[in-house]
PDB file of C-alpha atoms and ligand atoms in Angstrom:
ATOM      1  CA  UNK A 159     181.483 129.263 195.690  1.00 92.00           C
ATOM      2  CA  UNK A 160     184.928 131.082 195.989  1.00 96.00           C
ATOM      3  CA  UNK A 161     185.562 131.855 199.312  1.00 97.00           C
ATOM      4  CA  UNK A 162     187.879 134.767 198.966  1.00 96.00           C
ATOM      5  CA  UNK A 163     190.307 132.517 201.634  1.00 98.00           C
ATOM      6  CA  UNK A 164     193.485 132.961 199.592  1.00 97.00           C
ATOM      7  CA  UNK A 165     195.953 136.181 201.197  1.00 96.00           C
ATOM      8  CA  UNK A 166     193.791 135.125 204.362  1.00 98.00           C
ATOM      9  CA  UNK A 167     195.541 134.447 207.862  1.00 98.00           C
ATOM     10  CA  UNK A 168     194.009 132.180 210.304  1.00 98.00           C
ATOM     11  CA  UNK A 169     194.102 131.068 214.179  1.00 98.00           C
ATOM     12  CA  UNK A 170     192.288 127.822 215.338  1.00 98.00           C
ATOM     13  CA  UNK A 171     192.731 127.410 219.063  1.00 98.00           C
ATOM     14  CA  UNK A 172     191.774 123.836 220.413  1.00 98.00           C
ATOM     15  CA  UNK A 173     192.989 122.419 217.146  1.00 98.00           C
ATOM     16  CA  UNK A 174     194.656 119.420 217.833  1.00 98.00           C
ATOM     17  CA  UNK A 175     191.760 117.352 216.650  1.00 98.00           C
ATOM     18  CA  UNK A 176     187.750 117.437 216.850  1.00 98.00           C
ATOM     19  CA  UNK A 177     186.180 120.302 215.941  1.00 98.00           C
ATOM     20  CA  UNK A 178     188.893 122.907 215.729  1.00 98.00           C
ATOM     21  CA  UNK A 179     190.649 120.739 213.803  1.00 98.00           C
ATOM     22  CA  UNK A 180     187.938 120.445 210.879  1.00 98.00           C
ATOM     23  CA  UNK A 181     187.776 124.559 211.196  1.00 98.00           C
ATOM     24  CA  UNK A 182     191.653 124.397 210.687  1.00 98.00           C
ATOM     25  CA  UNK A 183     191.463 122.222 208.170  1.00 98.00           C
ATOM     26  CA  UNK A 184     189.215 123.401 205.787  1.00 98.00           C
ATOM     27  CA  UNK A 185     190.086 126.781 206.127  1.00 98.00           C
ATOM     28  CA  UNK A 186     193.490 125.400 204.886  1.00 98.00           C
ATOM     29  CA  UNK A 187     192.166 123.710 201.839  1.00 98.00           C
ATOM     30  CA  UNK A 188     190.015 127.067 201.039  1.00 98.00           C
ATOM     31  CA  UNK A 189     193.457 128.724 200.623  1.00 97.00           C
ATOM     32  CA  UNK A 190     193.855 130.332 204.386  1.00 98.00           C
ATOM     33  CA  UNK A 191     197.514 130.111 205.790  1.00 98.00           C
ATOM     34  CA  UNK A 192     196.367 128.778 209.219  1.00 98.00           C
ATOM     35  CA  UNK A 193     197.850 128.543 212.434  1.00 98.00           C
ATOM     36  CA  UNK A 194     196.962 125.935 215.031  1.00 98.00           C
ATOM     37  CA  UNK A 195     196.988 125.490 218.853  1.00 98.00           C
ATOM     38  CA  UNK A 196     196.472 122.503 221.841  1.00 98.00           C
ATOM     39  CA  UNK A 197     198.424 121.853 224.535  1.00 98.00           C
ATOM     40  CA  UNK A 198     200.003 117.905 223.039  1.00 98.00           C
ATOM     41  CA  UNK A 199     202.903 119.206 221.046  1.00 98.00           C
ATOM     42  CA  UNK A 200     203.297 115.440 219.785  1.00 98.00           C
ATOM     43  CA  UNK A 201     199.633 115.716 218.838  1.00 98.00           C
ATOM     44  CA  UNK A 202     199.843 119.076 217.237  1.00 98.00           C
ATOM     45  CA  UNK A 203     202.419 118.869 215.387  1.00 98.00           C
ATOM     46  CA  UNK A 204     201.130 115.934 213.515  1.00 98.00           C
ATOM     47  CA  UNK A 205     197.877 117.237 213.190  1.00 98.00           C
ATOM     48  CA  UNK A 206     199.684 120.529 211.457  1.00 98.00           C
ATOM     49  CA  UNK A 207     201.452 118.202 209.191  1.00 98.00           C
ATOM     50  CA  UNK A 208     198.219 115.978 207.941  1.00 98.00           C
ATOM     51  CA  UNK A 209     196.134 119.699 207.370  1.00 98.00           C
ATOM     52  CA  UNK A 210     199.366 121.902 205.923  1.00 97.00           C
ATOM     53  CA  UNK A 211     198.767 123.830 208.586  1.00 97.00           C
ATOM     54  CA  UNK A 212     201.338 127.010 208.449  1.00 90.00           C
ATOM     55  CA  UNK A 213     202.260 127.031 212.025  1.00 98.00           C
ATOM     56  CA  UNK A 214     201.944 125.082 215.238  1.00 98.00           C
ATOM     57  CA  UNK A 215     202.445 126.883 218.465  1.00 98.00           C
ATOM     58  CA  UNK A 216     200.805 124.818 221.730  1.00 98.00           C
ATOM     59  CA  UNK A 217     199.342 126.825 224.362  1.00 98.00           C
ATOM     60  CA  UNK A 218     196.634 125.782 227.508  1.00 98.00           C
ATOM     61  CA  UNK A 219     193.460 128.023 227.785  1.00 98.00           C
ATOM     62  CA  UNK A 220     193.271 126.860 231.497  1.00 98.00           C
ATOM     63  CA  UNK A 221     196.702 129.221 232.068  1.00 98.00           C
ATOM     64  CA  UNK A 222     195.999 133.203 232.429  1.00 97.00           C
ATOM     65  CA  UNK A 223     197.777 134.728 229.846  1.00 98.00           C
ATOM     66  CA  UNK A 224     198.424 132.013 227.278  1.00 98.00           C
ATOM     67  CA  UNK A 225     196.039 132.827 224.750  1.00 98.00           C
ATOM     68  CA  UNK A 226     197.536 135.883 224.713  1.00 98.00           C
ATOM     69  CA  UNK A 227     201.026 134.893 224.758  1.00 98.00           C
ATOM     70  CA  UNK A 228     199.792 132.535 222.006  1.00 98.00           C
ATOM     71  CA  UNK A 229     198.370 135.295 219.540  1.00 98.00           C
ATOM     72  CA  UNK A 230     201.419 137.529 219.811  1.00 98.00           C
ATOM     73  CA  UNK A 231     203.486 134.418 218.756  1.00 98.00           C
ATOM     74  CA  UNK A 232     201.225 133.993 215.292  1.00 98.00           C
ATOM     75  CA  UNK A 233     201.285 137.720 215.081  1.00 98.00           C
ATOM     76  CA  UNK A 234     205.043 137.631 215.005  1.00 98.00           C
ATOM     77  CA  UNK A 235     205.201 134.252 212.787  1.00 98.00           C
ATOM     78  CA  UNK A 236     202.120 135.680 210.116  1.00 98.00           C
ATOM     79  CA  UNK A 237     202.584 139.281 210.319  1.00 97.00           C
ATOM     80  CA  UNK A 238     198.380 139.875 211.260  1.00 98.00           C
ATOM     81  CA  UNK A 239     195.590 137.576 211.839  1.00 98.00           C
ATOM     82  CA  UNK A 240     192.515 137.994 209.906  1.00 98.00           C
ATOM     83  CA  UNK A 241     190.245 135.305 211.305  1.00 98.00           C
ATOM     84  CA  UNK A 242     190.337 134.172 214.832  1.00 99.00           C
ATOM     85  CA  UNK A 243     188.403 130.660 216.102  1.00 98.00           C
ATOM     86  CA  UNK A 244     187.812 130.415 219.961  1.00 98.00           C
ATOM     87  CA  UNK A 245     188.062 127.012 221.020  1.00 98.00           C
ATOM     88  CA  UNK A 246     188.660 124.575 223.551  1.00 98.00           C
ATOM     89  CA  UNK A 247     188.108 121.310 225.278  1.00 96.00           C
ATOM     90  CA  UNK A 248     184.730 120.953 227.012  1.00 94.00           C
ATOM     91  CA  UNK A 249     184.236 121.216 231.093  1.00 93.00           C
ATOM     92  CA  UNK A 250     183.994 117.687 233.060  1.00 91.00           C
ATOM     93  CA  UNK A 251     179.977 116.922 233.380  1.00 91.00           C
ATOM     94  CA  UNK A 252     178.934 117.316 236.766  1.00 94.00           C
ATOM     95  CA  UNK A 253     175.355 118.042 238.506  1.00 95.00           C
ATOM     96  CA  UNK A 254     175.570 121.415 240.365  1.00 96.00           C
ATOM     97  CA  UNK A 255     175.608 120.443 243.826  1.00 97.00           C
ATOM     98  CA  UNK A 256     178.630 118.452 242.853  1.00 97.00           C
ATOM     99  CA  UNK A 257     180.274 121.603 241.121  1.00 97.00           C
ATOM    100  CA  UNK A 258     183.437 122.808 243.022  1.00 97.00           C
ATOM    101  CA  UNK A 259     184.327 126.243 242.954  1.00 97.00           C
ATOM    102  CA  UNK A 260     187.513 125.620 241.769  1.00 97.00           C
ATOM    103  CA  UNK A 261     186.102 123.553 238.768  1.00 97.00           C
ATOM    104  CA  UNK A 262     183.881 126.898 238.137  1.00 97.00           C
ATOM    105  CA  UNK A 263     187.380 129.118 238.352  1.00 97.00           C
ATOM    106  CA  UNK A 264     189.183 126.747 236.216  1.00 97.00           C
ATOM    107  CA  UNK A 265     185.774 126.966 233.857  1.00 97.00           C
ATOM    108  CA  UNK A 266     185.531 130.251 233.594  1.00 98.00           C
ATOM    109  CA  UNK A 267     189.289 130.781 232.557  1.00 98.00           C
ATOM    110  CA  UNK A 268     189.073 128.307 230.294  1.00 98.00           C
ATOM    111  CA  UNK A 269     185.819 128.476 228.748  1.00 98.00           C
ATOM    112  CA  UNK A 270     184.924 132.840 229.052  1.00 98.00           C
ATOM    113  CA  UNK A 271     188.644 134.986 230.344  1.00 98.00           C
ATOM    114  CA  UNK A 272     190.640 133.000 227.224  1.00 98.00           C
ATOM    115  CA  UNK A 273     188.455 134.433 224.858  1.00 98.00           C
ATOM    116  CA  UNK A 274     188.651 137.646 226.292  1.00 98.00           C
ATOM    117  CA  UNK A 275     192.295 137.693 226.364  1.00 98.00           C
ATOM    118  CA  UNK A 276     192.557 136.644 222.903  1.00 98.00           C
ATOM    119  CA  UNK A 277     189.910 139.150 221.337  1.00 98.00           C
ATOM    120  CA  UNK A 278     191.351 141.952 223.155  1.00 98.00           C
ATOM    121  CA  UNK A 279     194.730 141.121 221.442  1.00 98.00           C
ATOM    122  CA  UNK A 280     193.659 140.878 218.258  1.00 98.00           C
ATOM    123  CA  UNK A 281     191.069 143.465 217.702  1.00 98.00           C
ATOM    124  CA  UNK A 282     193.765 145.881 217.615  1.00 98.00           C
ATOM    125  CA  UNK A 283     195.507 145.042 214.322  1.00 97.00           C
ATOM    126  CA  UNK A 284     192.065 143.685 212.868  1.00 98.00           C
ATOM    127  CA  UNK A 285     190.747 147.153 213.260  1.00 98.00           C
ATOM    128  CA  UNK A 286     194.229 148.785 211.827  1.00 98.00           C
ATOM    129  CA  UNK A 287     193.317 146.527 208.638  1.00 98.00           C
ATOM    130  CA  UNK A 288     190.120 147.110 208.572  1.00 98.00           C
ATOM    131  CA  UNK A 289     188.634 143.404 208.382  1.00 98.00           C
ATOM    132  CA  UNK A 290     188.585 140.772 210.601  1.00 98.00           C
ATOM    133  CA  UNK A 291     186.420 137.622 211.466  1.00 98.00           C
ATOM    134  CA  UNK A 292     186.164 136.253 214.995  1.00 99.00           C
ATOM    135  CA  UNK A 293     184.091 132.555 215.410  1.00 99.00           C
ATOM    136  CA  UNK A 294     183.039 131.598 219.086  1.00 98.00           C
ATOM    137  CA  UNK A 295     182.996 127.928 219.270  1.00 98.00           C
ATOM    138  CA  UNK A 296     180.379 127.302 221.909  1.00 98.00           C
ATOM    139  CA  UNK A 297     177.283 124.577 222.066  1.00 97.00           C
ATOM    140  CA  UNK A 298     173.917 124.133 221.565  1.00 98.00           C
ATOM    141  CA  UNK A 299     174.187 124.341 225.683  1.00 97.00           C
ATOM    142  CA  UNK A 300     174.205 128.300 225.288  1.00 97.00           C
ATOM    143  CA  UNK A 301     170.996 128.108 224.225  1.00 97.00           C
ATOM    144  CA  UNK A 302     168.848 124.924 225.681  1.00 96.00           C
ATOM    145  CA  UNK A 303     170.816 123.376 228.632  1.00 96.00           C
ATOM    146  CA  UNK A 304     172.063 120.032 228.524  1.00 93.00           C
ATOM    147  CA  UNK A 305     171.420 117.762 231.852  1.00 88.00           C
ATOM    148  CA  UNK A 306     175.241 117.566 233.684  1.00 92.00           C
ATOM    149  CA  UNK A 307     177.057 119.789 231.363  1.00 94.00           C
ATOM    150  CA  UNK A 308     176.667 122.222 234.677  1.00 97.00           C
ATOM    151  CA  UNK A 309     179.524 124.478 233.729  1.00 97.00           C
ATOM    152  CA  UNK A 310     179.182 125.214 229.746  1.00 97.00           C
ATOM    153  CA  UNK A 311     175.130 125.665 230.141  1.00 97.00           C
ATOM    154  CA  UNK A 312     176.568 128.281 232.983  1.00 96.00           C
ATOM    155  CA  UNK A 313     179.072 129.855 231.108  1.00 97.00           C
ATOM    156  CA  UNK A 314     178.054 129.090 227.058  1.00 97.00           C
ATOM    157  CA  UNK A 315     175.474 131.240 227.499  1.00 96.00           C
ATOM    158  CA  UNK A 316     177.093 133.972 228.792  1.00 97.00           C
ATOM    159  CA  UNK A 317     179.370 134.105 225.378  1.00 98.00           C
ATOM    160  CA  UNK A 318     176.452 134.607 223.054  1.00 98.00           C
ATOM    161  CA  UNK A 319     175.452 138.167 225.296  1.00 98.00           C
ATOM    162  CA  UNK A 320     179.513 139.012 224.645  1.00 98.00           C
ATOM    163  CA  UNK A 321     179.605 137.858 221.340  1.00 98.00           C
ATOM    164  CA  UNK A 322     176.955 139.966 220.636  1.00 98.00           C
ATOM    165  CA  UNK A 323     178.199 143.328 222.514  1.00 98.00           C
ATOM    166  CA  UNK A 324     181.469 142.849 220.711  1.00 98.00           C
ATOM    167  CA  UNK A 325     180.018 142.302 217.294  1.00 98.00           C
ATOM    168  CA  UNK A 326     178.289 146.046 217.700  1.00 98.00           C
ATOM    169  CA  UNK A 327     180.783 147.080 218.762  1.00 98.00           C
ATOM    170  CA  UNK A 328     183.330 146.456 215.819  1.00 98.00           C
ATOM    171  CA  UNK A 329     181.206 146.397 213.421  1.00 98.00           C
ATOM    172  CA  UNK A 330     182.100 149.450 211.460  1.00 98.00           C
ATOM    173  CA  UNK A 331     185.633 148.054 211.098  1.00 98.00           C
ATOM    174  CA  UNK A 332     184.664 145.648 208.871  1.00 98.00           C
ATOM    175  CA  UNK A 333     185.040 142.858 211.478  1.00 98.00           C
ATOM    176  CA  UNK A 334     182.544 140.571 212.287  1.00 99.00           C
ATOM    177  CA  UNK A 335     181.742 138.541 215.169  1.00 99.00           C
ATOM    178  CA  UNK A 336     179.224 135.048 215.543  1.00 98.00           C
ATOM    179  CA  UNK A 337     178.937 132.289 217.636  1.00 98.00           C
ATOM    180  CA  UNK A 338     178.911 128.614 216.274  1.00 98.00           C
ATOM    181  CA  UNK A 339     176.687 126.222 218.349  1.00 98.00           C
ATOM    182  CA  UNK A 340     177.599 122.466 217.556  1.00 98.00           C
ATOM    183  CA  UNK A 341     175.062 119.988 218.291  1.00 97.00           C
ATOM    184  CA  UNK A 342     176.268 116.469 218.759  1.00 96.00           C
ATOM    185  CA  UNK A 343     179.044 116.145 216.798  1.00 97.00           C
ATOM    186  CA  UNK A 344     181.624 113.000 216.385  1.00 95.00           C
ATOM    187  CA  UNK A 345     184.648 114.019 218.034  1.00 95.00           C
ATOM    188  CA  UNK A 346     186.758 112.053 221.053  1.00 91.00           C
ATOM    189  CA  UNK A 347     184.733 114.973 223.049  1.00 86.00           C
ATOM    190  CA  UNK A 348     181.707 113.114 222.175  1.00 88.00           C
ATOM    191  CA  UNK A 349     182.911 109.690 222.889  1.00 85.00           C
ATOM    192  CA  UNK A 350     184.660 110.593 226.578  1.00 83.00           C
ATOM    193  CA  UNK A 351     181.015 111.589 227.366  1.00 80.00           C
ATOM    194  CA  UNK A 352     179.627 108.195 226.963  1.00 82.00           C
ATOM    195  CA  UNK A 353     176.543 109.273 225.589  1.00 85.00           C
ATOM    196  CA  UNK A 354     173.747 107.062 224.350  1.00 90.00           C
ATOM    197  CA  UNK A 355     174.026 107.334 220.681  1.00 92.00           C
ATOM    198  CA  UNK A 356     171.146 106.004 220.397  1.00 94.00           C
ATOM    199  CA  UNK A 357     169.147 107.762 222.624  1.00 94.00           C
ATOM    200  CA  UNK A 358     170.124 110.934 221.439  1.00 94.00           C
ATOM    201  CA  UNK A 359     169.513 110.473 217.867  1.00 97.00           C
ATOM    202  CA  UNK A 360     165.742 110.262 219.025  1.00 97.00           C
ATOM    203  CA  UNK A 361     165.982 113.590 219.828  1.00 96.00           C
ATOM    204  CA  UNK A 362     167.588 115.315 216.686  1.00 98.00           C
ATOM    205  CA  UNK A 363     165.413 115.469 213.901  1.00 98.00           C
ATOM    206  CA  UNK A 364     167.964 114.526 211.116  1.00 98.00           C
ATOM    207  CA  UNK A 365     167.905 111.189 213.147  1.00 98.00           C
ATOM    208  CA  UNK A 366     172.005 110.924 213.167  1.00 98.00           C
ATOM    209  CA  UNK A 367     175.078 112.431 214.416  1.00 97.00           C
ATOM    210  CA  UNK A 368     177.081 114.967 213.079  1.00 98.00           C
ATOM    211  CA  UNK A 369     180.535 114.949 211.473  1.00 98.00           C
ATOM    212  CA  UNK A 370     183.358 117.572 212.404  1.00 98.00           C
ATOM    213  CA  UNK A 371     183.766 118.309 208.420  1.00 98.00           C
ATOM    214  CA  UNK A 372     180.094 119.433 208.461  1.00 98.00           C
ATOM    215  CA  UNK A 373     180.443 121.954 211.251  1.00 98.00           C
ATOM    216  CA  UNK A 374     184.489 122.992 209.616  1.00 98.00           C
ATOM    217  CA  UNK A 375     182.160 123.873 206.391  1.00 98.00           C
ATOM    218  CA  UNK A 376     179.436 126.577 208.524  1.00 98.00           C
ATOM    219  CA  UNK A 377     182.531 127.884 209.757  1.00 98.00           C
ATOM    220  CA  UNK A 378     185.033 128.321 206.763  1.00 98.00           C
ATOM    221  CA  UNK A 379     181.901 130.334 205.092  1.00 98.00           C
ATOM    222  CA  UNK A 380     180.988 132.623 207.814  1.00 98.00           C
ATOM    223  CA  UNK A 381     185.381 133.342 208.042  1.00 98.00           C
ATOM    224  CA  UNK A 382     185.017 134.279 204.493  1.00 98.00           C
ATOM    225  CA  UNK A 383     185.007 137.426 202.697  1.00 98.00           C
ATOM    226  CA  UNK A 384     181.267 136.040 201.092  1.00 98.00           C
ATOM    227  CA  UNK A 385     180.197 136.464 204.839  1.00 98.00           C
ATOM    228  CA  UNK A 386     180.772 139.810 205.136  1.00 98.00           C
ATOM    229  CA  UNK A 387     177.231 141.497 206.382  1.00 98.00           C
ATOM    230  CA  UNK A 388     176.595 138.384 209.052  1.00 98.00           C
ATOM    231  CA  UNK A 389     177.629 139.475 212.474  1.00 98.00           C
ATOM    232  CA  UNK A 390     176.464 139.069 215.790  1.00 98.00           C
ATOM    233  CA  UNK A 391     174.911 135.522 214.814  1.00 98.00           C
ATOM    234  CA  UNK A 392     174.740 132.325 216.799  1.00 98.00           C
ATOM    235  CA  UNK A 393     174.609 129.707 214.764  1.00 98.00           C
ATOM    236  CA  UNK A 394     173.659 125.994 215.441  1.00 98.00           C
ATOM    237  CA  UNK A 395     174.949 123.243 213.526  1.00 98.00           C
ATOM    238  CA  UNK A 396     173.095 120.197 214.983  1.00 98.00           C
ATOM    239  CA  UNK A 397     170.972 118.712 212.609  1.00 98.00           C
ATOM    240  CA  UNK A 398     167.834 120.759 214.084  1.00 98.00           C
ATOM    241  CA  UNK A 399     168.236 119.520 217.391  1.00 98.00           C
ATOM    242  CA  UNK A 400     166.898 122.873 219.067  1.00 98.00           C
ATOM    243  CA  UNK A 401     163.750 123.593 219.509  1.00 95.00           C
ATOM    244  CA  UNK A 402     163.909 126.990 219.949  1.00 92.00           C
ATOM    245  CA  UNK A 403     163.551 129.786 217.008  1.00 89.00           C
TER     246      UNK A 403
HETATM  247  N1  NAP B 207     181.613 117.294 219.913  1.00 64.94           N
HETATM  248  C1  NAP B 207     180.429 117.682 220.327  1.00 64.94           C
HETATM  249  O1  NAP B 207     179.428 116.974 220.166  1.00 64.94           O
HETATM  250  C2  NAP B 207     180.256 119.030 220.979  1.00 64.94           C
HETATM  251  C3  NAP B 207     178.955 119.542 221.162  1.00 64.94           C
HETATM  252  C4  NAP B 207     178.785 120.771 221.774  1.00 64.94           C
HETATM  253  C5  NAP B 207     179.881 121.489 222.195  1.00 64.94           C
HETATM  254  N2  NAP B 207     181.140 120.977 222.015  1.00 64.94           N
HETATM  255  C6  NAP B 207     182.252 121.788 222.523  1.00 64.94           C
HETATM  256  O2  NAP B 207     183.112 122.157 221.452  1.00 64.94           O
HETATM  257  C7  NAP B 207     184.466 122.220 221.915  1.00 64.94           C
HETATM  258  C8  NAP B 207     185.337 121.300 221.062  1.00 64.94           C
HETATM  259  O3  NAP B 207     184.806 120.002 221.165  1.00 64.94           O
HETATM  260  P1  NAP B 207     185.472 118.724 220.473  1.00 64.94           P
HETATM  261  O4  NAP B 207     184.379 117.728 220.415  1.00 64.94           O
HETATM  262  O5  NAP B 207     186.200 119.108 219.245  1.00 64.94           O
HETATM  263  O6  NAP B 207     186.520 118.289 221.622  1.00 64.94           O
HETATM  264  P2  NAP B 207     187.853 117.369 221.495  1.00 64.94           P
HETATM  265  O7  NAP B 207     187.690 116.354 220.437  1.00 64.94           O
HETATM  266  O8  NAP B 207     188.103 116.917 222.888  1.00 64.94           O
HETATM  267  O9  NAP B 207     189.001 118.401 221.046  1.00 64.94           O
HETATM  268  C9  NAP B 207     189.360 119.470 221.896  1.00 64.94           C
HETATM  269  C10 NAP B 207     190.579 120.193 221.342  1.00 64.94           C
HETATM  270  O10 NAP B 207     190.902 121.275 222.210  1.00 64.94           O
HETATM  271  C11 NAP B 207     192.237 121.100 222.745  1.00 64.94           C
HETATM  272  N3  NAP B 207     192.220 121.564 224.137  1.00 64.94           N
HETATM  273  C12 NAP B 207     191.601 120.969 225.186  1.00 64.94           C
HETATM  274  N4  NAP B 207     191.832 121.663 226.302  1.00 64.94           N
HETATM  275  C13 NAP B 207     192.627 122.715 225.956  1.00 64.94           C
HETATM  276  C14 NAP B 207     193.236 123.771 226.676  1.00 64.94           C
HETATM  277  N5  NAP B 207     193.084 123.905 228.019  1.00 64.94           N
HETATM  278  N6  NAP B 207     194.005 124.672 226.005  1.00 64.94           N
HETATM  279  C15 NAP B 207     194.179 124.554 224.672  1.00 64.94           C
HETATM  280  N7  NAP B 207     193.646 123.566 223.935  1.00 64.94           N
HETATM  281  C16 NAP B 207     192.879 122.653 224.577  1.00 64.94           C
HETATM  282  C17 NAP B 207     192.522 119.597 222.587  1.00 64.94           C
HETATM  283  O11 NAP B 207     193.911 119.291 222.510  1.00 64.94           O
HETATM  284  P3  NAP B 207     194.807 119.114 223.854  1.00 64.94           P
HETATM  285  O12 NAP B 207     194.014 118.232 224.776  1.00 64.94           O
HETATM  286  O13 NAP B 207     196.098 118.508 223.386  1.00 64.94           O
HETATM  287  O14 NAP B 207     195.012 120.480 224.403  1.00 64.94           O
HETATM  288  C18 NAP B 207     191.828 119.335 221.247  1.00 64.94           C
HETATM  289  O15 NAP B 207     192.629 119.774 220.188  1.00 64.94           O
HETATM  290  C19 NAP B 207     184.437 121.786 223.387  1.00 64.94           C
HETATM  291  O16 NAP B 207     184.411 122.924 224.209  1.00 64.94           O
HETATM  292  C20 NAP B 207     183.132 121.018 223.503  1.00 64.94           C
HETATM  293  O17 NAP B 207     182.599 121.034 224.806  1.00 64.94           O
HETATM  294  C21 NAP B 207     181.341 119.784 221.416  1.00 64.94           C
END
């Protein structure tokens, strides 16, 4: 399937490797000139190198302002951005009681006032072209907690009930709007966790892990121009490891 990529321009925050980096990276081999962003410059720029990403500009999430600062940098560099990925590194795993307020603050920039700050500064010239296509990266947290991830089941969810205002509300400007929910997936992410791999392949019906390429691939197509009537979608790549509908 032709995924009407080529022409296309592309941010991938939280790109440096994992997850955004898959989303970066096939977007670049469907034809997309894509722009990356992490806070390792060493890191980045070789990653940018290895995916022909376009551009490299680093930028933290956990700073007010940055994303921002970030998007008006590609703007300058690409002239517009058509598709914009929200992404960054996961919370530490904590149970509540153990929770400072301060890890909630830096959470909550991080994880929910980035995204804001970078949606608000694109929409703009997204609506001015009339087509745009904006990917959450979330977890299957948003919608079924997950034990000590305290902070993303707090704050994961809360993205799905903005992702979905915003999608409404842009709707008619030929921009769309979904959330991607990766189950567990084999990134560095996934190994700093120390989860039982085992264990948790009992509880995901596909019996196995999943790779980065395989969530990269839900979210090249939904970027696309093939994907233009799906909006306001969360959508779970974890092998059917939710239970709910
Ligand atoms: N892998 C899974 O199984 C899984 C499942 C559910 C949800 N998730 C969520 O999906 C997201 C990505 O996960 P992943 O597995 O790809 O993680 P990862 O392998 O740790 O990669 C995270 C990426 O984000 C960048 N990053 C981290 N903190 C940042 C910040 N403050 N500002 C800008 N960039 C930042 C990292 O580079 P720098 O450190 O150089 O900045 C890196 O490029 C996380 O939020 C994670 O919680 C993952």
């Amino acid at each position: 399937m032709e995924l009407g990529l080529n022409g296309k321009t592309a941010l991938v925050f939280g790109a440096s490797k994992g997850l955004g980096k898959a989303i970066a990276k096939t977007l670049s081999e469907e034809g997309a000139r894509v722009a990356i962003c992490s806070r390792n410059e060493e890191l980045l720029e070789k990653t940018a190198e290895e995916i022909s990403a376009g551009y490299f500009v680093t930028g933290d999430l956990k700073i007010e302002g940055d994303a921002k600062r970030v998007i008006k940098n590609v703007m300058n560099e690409f002239g517009k951005i058509d598709i914009l990925v929200t992404n960054t590194g996961g919370p530490p795993n904590a149970i509540f009681q153990d929770t400072s307020k301060d890890q909630w603050k830096d959470g909550f920039q991080n994880l929910f006032l980035s995204t804001i700050e970078a949606v608000q500064e694109v929409l703009p010239s997204m609506k001015k072209n009339g087509w745009g296509r904006i990917l959450f990266v979330t977890s299957v947290a948003a919608k079924e907690p997950i034990g000590v991830l305290t902070i993303s089941n707090g704050f994961r969810a809360g993205l799905l009930g903005l992702m979905k205002t915003i999608s409404s509300e842009v709707a008619k400007n030929g921009i769309t709007v979904n959330a991607l929910l990766p189950g567990y997936t084999m990134t560095e992410r996934l190994k700093d966790l120390n989860v039982d791999e085992k264990k948790i392949c009992a509880q995901i019906p596909a019996g196995r892990i999943g790779q980065p390429e395989e969530f990269g691939d839900m979210a090249a197509f939904l970027a696309s121009t093939r994907a233009s009537y799906i909006t306001g979608q969360s959508l779970a790549c974890d092998g059917g490891y939710l239970k709910g509908y």
